[in-house]
Coordinates of C-alpha atoms in Angstrom, one line a residue:
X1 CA -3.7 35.2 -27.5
X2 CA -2.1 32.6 -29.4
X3 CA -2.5 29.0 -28.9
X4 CA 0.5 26.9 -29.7
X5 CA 0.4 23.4 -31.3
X6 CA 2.3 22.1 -28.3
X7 CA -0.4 24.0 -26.2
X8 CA -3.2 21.8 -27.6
X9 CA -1.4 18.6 -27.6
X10 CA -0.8 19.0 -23.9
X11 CA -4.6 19.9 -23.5
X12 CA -5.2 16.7 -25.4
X13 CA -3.4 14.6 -23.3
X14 CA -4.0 16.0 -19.8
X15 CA -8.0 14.2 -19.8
X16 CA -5.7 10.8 -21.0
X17 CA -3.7 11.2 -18.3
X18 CA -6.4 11.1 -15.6
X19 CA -7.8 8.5 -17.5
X20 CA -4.8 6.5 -17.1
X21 CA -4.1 7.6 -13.6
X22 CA -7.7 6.2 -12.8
X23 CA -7.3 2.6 -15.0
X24 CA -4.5 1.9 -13.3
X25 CA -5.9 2.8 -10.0
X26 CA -8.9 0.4 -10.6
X27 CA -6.5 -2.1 -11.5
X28 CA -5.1 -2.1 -7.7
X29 CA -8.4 -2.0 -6.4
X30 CA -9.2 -5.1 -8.7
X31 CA -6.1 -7.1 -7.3
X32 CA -6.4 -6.6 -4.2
X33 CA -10.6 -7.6 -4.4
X34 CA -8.8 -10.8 -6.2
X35 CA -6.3 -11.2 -2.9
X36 CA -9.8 -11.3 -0.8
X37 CA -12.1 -12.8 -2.8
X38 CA -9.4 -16.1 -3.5
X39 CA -8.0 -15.8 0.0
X40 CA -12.0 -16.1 1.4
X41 CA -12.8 -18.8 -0.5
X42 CA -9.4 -20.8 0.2
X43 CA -10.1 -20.0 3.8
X44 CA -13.8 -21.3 3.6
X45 CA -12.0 -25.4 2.5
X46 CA -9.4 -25.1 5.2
X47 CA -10.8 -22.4 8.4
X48 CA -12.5 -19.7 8.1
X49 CA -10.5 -18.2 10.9
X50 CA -7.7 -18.2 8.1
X51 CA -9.6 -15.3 6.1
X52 CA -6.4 -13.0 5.8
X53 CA -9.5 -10.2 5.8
X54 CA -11.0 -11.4 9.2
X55 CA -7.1 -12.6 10.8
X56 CA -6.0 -8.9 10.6
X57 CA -9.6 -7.8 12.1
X58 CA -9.7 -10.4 14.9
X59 CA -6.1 -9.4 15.4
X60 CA -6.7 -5.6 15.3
X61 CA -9.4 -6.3 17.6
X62 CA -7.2 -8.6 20.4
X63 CA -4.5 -5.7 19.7
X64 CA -6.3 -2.8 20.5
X65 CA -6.3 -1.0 24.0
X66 CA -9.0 -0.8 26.0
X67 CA -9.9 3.2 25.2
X68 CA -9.9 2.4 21.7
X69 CA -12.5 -0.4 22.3
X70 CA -14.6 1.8 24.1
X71 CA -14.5 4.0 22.1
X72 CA -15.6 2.4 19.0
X73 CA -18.4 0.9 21.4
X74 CA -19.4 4.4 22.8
X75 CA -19.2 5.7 19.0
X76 CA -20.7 2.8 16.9
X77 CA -23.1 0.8 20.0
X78 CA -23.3 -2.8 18.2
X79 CA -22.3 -2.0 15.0
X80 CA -18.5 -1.5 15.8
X81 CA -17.7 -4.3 13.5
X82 CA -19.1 -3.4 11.0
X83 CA -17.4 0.1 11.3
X84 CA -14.3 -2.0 11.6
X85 CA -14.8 -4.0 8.1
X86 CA -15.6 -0.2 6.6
X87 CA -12.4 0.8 7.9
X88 CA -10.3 -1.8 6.7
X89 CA -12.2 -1.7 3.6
X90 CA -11.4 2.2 2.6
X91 CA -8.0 1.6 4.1
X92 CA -7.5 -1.2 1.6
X93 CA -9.0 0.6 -1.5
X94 CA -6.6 3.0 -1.3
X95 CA -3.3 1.4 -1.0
X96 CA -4.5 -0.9 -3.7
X97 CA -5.2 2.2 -6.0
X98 CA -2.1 4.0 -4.8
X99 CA -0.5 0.5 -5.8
X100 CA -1.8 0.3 -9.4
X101 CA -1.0 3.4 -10.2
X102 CA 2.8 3.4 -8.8
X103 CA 2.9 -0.3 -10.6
X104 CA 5.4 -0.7 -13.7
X105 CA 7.0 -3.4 -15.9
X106 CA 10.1 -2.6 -14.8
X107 CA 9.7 -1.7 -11.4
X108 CA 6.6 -3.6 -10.2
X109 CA 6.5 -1.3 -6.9
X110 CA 2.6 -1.6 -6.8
X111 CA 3.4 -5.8 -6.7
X112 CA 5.6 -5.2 -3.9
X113 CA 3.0 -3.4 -1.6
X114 CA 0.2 -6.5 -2.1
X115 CA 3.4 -9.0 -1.4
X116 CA 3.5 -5.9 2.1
X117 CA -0.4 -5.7 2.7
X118 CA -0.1 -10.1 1.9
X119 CA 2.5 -10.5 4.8
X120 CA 0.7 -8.4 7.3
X121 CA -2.2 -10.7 6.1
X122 CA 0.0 -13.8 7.0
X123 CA 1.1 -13.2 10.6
X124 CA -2.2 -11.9 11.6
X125 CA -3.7 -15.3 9.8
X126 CA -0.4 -17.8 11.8
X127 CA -0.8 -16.0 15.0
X128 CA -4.6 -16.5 15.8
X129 CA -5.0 -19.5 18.2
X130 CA -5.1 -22.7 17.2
X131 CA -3.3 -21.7 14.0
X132 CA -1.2 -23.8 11.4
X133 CA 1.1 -23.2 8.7
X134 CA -1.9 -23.7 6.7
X135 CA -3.2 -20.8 7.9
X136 CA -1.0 -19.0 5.2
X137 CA -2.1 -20.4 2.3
X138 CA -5.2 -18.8 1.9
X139 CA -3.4 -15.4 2.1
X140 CA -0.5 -16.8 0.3
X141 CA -2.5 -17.6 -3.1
X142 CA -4.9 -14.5 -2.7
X143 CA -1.1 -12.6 -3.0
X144 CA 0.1 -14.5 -6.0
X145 CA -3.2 -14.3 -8.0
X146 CA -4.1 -10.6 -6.7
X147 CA -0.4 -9.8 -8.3
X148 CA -0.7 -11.9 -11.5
X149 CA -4.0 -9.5 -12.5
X150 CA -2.3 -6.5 -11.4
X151 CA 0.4 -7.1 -14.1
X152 CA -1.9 -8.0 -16.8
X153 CA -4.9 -4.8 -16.1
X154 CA -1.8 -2.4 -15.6
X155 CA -0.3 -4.1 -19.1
X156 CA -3.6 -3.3 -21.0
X157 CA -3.9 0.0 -19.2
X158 CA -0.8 1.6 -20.4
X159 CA -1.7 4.3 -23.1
X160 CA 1.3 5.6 -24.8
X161 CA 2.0 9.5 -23.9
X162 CA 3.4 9.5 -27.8
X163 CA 3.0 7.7 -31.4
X164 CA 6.7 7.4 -30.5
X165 CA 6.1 5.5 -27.3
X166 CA 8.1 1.9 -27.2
X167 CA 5.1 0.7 -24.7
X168 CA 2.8 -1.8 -26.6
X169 CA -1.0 -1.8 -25.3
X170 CA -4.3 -3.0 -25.8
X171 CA -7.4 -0.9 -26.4
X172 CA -9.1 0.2 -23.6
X173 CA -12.1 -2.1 -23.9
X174 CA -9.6 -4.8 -23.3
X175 CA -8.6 -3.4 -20.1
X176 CA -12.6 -2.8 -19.4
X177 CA -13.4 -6.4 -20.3
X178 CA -10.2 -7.7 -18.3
X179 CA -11.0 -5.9 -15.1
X180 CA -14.8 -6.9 -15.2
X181 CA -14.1 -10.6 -15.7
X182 CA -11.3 -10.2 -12.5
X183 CA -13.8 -7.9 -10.8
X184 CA -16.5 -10.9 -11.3
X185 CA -14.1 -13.7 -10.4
X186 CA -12.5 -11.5 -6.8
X187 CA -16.6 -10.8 -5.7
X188 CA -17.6 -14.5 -7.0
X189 CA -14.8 -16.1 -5.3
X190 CA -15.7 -14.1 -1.7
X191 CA -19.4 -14.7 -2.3
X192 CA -18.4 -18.1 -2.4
X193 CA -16.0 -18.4 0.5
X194 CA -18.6 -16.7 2.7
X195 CA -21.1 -18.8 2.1
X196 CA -19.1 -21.8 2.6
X197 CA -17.8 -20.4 5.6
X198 CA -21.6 -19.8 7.2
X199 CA -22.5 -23.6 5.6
X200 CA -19.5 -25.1 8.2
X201 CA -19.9 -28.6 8.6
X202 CA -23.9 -28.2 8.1
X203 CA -24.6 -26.3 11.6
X204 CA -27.6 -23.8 9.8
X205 CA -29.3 -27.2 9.2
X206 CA -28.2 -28.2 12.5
X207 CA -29.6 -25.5 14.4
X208 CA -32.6 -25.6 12.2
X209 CA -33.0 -29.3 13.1
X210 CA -32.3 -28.5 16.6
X211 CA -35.3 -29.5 19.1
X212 CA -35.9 -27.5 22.3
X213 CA -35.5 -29.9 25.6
X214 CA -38.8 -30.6 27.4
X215 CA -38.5 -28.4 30.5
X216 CA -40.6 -29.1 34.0
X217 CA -38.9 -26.7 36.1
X218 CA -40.1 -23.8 34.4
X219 CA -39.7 -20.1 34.5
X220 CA -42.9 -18.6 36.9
X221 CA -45.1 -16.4 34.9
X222 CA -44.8 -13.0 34.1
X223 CA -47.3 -11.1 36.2
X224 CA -49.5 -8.7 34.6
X225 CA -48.0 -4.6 34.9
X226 CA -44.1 -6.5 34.7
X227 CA -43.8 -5.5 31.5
X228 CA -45.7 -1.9 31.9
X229 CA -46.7 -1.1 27.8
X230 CA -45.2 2.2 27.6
X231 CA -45.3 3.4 23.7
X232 CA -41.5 4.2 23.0
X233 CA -40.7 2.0 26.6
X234 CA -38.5 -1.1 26.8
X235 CA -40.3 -4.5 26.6
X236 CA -39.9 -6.2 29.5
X237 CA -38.4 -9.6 27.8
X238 CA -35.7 -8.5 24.8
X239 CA -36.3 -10.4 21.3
X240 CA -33.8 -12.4 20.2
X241 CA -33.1 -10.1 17.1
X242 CA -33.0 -7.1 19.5
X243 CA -30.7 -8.0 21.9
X244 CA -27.7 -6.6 21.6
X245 CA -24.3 -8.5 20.3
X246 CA -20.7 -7.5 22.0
X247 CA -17.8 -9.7 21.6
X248 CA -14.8 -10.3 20.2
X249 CA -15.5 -12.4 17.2
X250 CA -15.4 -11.0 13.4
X251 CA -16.7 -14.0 12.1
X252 CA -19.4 -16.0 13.6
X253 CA -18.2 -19.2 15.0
X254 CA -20.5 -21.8 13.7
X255 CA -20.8 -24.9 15.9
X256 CA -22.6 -28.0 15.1
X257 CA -23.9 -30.2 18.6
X258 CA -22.1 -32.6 16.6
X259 CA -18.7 -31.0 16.5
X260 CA -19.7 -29.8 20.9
X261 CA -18.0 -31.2 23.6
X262 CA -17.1 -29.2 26.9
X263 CA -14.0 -30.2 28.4
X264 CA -13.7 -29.9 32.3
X265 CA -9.9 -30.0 33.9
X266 CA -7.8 -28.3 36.5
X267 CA -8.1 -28.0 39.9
X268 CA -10.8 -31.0 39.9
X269 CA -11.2 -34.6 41.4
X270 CA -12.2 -36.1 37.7
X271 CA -11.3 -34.3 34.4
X272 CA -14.8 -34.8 32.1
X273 CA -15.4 -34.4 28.7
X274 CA -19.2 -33.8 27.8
X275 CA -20.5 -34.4 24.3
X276 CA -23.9 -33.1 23.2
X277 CA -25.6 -36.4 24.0
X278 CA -24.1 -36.0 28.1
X279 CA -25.7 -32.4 28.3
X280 CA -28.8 -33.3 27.2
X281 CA -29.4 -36.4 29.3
X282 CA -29.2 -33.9 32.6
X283 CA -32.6 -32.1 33.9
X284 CA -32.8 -28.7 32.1
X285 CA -34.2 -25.7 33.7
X286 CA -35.7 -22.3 32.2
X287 CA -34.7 -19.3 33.8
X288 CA -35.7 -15.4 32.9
X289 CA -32.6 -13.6 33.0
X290 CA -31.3 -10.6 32.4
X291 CA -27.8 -9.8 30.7
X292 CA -25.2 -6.6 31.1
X293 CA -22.6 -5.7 29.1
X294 CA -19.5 -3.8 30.9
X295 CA -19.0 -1.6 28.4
X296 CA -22.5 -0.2 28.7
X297 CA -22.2 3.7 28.9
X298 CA -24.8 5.3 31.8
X299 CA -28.2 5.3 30.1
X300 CA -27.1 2.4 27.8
X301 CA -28.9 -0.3 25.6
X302 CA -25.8 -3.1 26.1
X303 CA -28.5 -4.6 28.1
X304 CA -31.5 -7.6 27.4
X305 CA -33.8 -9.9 29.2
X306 CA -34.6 -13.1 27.8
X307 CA -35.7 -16.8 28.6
X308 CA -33.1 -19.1 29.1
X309 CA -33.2 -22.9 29.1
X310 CA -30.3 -24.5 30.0
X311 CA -28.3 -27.4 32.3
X312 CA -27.1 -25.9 36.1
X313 CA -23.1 -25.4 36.3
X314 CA -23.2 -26.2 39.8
X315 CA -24.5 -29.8 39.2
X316 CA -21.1 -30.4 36.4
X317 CA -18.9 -28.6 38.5
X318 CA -20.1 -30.6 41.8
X319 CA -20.1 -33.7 39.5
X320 CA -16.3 -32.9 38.6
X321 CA -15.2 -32.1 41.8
X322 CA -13.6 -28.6 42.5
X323 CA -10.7 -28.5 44.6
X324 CA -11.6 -26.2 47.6
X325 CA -8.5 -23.6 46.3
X326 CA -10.0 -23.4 43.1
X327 CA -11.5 -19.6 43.0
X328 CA -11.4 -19.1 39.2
X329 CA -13.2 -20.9 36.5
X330 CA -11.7 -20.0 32.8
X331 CA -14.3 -20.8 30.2
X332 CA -13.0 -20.9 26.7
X333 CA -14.9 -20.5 23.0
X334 CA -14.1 -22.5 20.3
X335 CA -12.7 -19.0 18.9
X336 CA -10.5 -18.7 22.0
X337 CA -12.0 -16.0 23.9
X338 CA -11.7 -16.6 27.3
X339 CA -13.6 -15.0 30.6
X340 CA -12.7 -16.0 34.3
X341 CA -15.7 -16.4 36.5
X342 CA -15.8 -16.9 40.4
X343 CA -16.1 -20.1 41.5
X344 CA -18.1 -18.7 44.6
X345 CA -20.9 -17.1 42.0
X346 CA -21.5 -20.6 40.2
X347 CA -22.0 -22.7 43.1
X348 CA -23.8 -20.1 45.6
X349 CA -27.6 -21.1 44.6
X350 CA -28.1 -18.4 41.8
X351 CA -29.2 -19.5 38.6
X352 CA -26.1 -20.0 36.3
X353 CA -26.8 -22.6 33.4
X354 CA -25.6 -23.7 30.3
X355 CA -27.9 -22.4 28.0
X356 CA -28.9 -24.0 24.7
X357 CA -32.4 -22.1 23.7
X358 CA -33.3 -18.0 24.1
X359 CA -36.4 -16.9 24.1
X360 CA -38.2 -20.1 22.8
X361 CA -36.2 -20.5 19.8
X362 CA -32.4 -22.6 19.6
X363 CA -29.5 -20.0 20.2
X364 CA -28.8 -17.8 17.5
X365 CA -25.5 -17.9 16.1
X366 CA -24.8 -14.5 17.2
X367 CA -25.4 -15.4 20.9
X368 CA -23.4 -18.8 21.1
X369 CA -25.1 -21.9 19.2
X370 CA -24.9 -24.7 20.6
X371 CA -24.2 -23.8 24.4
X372 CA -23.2 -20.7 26.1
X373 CA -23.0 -19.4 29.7
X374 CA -25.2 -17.2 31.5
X375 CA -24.3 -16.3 34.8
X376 CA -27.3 -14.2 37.0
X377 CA -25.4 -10.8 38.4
X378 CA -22.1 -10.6 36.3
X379 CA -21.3 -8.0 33.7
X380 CA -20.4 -10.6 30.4
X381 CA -16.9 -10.3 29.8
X382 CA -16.2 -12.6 33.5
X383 CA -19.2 -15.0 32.9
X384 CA -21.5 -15.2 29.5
X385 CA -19.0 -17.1 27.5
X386 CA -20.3 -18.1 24.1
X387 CA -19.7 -21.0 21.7
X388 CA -18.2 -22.7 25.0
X389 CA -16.2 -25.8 24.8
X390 CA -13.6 -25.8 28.0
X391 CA -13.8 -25.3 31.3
X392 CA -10.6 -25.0 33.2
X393 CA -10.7 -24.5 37.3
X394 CA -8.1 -22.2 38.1
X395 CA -7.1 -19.6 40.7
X396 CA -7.3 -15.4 39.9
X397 CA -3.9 -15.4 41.0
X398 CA -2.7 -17.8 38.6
X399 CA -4.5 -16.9 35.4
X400 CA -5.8 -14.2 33.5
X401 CA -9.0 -14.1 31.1
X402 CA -9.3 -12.2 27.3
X403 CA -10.1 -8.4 29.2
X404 CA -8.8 -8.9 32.4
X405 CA -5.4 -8.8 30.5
X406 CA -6.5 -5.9 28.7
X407 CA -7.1 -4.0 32.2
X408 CA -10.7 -4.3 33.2
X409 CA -11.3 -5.8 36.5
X410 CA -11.3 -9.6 37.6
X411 CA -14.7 -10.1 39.0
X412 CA -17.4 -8.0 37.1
X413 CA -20.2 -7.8 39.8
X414 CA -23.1 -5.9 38.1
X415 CA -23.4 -2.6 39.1
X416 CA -26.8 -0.8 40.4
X417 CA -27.8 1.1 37.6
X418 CA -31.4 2.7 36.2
X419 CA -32.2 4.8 33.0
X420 CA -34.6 6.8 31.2
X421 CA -36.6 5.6 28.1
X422 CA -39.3 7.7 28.4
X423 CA -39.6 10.4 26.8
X424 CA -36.9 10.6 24.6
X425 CA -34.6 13.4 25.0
X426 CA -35.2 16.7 23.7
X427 CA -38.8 15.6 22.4
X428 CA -41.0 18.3 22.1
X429 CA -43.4 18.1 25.3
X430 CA -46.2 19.7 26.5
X431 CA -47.4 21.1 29.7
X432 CA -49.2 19.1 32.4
X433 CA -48.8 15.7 33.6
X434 CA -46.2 13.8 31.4
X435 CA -45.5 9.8 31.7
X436 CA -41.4 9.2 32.5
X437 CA -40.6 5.8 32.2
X438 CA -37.6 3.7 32.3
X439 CA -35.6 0.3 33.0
X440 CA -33.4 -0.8 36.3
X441 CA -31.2 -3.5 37.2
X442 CA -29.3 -4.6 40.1
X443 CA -29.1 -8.6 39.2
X444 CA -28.7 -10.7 41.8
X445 CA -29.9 -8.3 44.1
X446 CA -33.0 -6.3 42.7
X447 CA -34.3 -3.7 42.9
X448 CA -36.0 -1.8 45.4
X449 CA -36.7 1.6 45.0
X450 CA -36.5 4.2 41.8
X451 CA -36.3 7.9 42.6
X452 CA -36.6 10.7 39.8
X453 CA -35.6 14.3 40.4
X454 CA -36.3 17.6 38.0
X455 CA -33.7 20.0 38.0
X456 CA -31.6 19.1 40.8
X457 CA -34.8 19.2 43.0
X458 CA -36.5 16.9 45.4
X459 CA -35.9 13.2 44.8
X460 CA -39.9 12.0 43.8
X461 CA -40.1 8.5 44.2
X462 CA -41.6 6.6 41.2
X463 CA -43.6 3.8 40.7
X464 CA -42.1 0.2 40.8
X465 CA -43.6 -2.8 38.4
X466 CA -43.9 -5.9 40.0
X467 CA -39.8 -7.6 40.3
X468 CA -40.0 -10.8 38.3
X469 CA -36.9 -12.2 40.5
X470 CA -34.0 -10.8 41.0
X471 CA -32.1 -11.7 38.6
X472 CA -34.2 -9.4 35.7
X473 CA -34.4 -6.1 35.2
X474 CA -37.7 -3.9 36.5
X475 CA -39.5 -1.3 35.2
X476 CA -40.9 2.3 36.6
X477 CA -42.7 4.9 35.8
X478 CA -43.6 8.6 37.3
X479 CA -45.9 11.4 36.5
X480 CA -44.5 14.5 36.2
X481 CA -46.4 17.8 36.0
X482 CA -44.4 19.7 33.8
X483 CA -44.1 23.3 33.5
X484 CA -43.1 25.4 30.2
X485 CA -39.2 25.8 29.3
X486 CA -36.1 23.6 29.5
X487 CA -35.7 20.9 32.2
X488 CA -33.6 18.1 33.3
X489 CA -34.4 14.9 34.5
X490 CA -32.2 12.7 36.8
X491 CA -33.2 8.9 37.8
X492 CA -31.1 6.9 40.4
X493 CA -31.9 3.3 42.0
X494 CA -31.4 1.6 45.4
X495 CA -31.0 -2.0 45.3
X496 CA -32.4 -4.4 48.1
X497 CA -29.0 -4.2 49.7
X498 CA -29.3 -1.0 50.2
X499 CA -27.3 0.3 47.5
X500 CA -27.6 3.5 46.3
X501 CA -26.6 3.8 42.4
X502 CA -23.6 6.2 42.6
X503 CA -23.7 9.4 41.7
X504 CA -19.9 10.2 40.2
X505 CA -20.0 9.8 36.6
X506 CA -17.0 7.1 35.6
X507 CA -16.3 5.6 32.2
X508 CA -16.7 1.4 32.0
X509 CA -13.3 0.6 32.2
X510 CA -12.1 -0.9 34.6
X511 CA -15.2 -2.4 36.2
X512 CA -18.5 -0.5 34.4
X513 CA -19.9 3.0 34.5
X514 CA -21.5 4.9 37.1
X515 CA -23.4 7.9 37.1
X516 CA -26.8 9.0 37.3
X517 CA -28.8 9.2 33.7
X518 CA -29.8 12.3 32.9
X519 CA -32.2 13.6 30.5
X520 CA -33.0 16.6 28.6
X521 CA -36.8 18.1 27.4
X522 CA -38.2 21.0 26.4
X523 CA -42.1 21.5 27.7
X524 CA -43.6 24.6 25.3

């Protein structure tokens, strides 16, 4: 076979043009880290809410129908944001590369897809709450600059296809030196703007100056065999860093007591405003209570008990005077999520607070520094606003919260519920007496009884640890004599109403989960 001259030129130039194909897609990549990076940091001097990265998240977010949220919940647990950021992310890498590579002097069509991806950027940034025009800017500038160093890289990138070629360019070292000093200035740039962004207005030397109010009415001591010590079990008190995290914010709001103030209006006698200073000056209380998120699936972990010290609602809301039709009480964040919580569960003797410390230690960031709710026997979404700053009394037939819009149910009463933590499922066991342990909650009620059942046989009643109140959680445990093969354990709970968990398996939406947890194991 004979190989032509024009045979071996193409072969020459075919590794070039892959080469080329992939300078110019780094290019777009490199532009559009310059749109972040410049459009974070812009967004860390005017809001960080203005992030055109964390506008189109937050708005994807508020967008997003209910299945969708669940399933990302059901499919990532607590680390559905952070699926969310990887998903925008890949998303973003390639239209940026599919934009550097369609990108041309004469026809700057990758140009025109960052000024596309820029204006999604800019509604999503001009529609959040509380937005301004300056809301754009950062977006705005992250477009123009994110453009400017897509011209130049895909300028130096060009290689000519000829010695004939009319196209003047750099050599490729320029190109590699250009796109690692706009590479360095796009992840400089974010670094910065995060930063700045977590730094708000001092509130991590805020919190870390914070000091935890002197409490006398104290939370009674945990009895001993509350928390039963099973290896692989669930403590009966959550750490902080262990508790789990659901809500709607991408960014972190971050509060200063300082920048606090709860505003109280609506259906009251006497609109107040409280600053930091008026919350502190009232009697605080500490309070063991445990936490449910709706979207918990049967068998869960979007559950935690903690220590709580905080200032009663009842006492504000008495203080402002409710009007008697009032039924509703919308609570806002300062990033605008808002839940609607009975005015009957507030002011019926249970221990609802505005809490300022968790577990010892001031709030974490994460779960609502400087104040947040918690409300005894409510699934979160109707009651444990965080980062709260208004109050407005209302009626259920008059206003709607964040995920009662969305189609979940107005009231989110806690549901009976009990699971299996122990053993884990599937683990390798071995004949004879085997330790089952688990968790179950019914708050506001408790719990009275725990029954466990192997293969669709005799409910066996297990053994209950002491209740703390009823308002936490409560452990079990039950030995089980277990024969060789495959068997299936089922757990349900009564509370001290009476109230049997249900058996019929339903999803979370509209108003939590049912179902008996079921487990799985293999005695050989």
């Amino acid at each position: 076979m004979t190989t032509t001259i024009g045979d071996r030129h193409e072969a020459a130039r075919t590794p070039r043009r892959r080469r080329h194909l992939f300078s110019r897609a780094l290019a777009g990549v490199i532009a559009a880290g310059v749109v972040l990076g410049v459009g974070e940091l812009l967004a860390a001097l005017i809001d960080p809410n203005s992030s055109p990265f964390y506008a189109v998240g937050s708005t994807t977010v508020d967008r997003s129908p209910a299945w969708a949220r669940e399933f990302a919940i059901h499919t990532f647990g607590t680390n559905d944001k952070p699926a969310l950021f990887v998903g925008m992310t890949i998303l973003i890498v390639l239209l940026a590369a599919v934009a550097g590579i369609v990108e041309r002097p004469r026809a700057p069509f990758g140009s025109a897809i960052l000024a596309v991806l820029g204006l999604v950027g800019i509604v999503a940034a001009t529609q959040r709450p509380g937005a301004t025009w300056m809301y754009a800017l950062p977006t705005v500038v992250g477009v123009v600059a994110g453009i400017a160093v897509l011209r130049v890289l895909t300028a130096t990138a060009r290689a000519p296809e000829n010695s004939d070629s009319e196209d003047s360019w750099l050599p490729r070292r320029t190109f590699l030196l250009l796109a690692a000093a706009a590479a360095a200035t796009a992840a400089a740039a974010g670094a910065a703007g995060r930063y700045l962004g977590q730094q708000v207005a001092g509130a991590v030397d805020n919190r870390r100056a914070f000091a935890i109010p002197s409490v006398t009415d104290r939370a009674g001591a945990i009895a001993p065999g509350t928390d039963i010590g099973v290896p692989g079990g669930t403590p009966f008190v959550t750490s902080n860093e262990d508790f789990y995290r659901i809500d709607t914010a991408l960014r972190v709001p971050r509060l200063t007591t300082d920048d606090w103030q709860l505003r109280i209006h609506g259906m009251v006698d006497r609109e107040l405003t409280l600053s930091w200073d008026d919350l502190i000056a009232r009697t605080p209380v500490e309070r063991v209570v445990t936490l449910t998120c709706v979207s918990n699936e049967v068998g869960g972990n979007l559950a935690g008990n903690a220590t709580w010290i905080g200032y009663p609602i009842k006492d504000i809301l008495d203080e402002a005077g409710v009007h008697p039709d009032a039924d509703m009480l919308l609570s806002t964040s300062s990033d605008h999520f808002t839940a609607g919580t009975p005015v009957a569960a507030l002011r019926d003797g249970r221990d609802a607070i505005l809490a300022v410390a968790m577990n010892g230690q001031p709030l974490p960031f994460e779960h609502g520094y400087p104040v947040r709710q918690v409300v005894p026997g409510l699934y979160g979404y109707v009651s444990a606003t965080k980062w709260v700053v208004d109050w407005e009394l209302t009626r259920f037939d008059e206003a709607e919260a964040y995920w009662t819009k969305r189609g979940w149910s107005a009231e989110g009463p806690i549901k009976t519920a009990s699971r299996i933590d122990v053993p884990a499922p599937f683990a390798p066991t071995a004949p004879g007496p085997v330790l089952v342990a688990g968790t179950a909650w019914a708050q506001h009620r408790g719990i009275e009884k725990v029954e466990v059942r192997v293969d669709n046989g005799a409910w066996q009643t297990a053994t209950l640890a002491p209740q703390y109140t009823i308002d936490t959680w409560r452990q079990w445990t039950w030995e089980w004599q277990a024969a060789a093969g495959l068997h299936t354990l089922q757990v349900r709970a009564t509370d001290l109403d009476g109230n049997v968990q249900v058996e019929e398996r339903t999803p979370p939406v509209p108003s939590g989960a049912t179902g008996w947890h079921t487990r799985s194991f293999t005695v050989a």
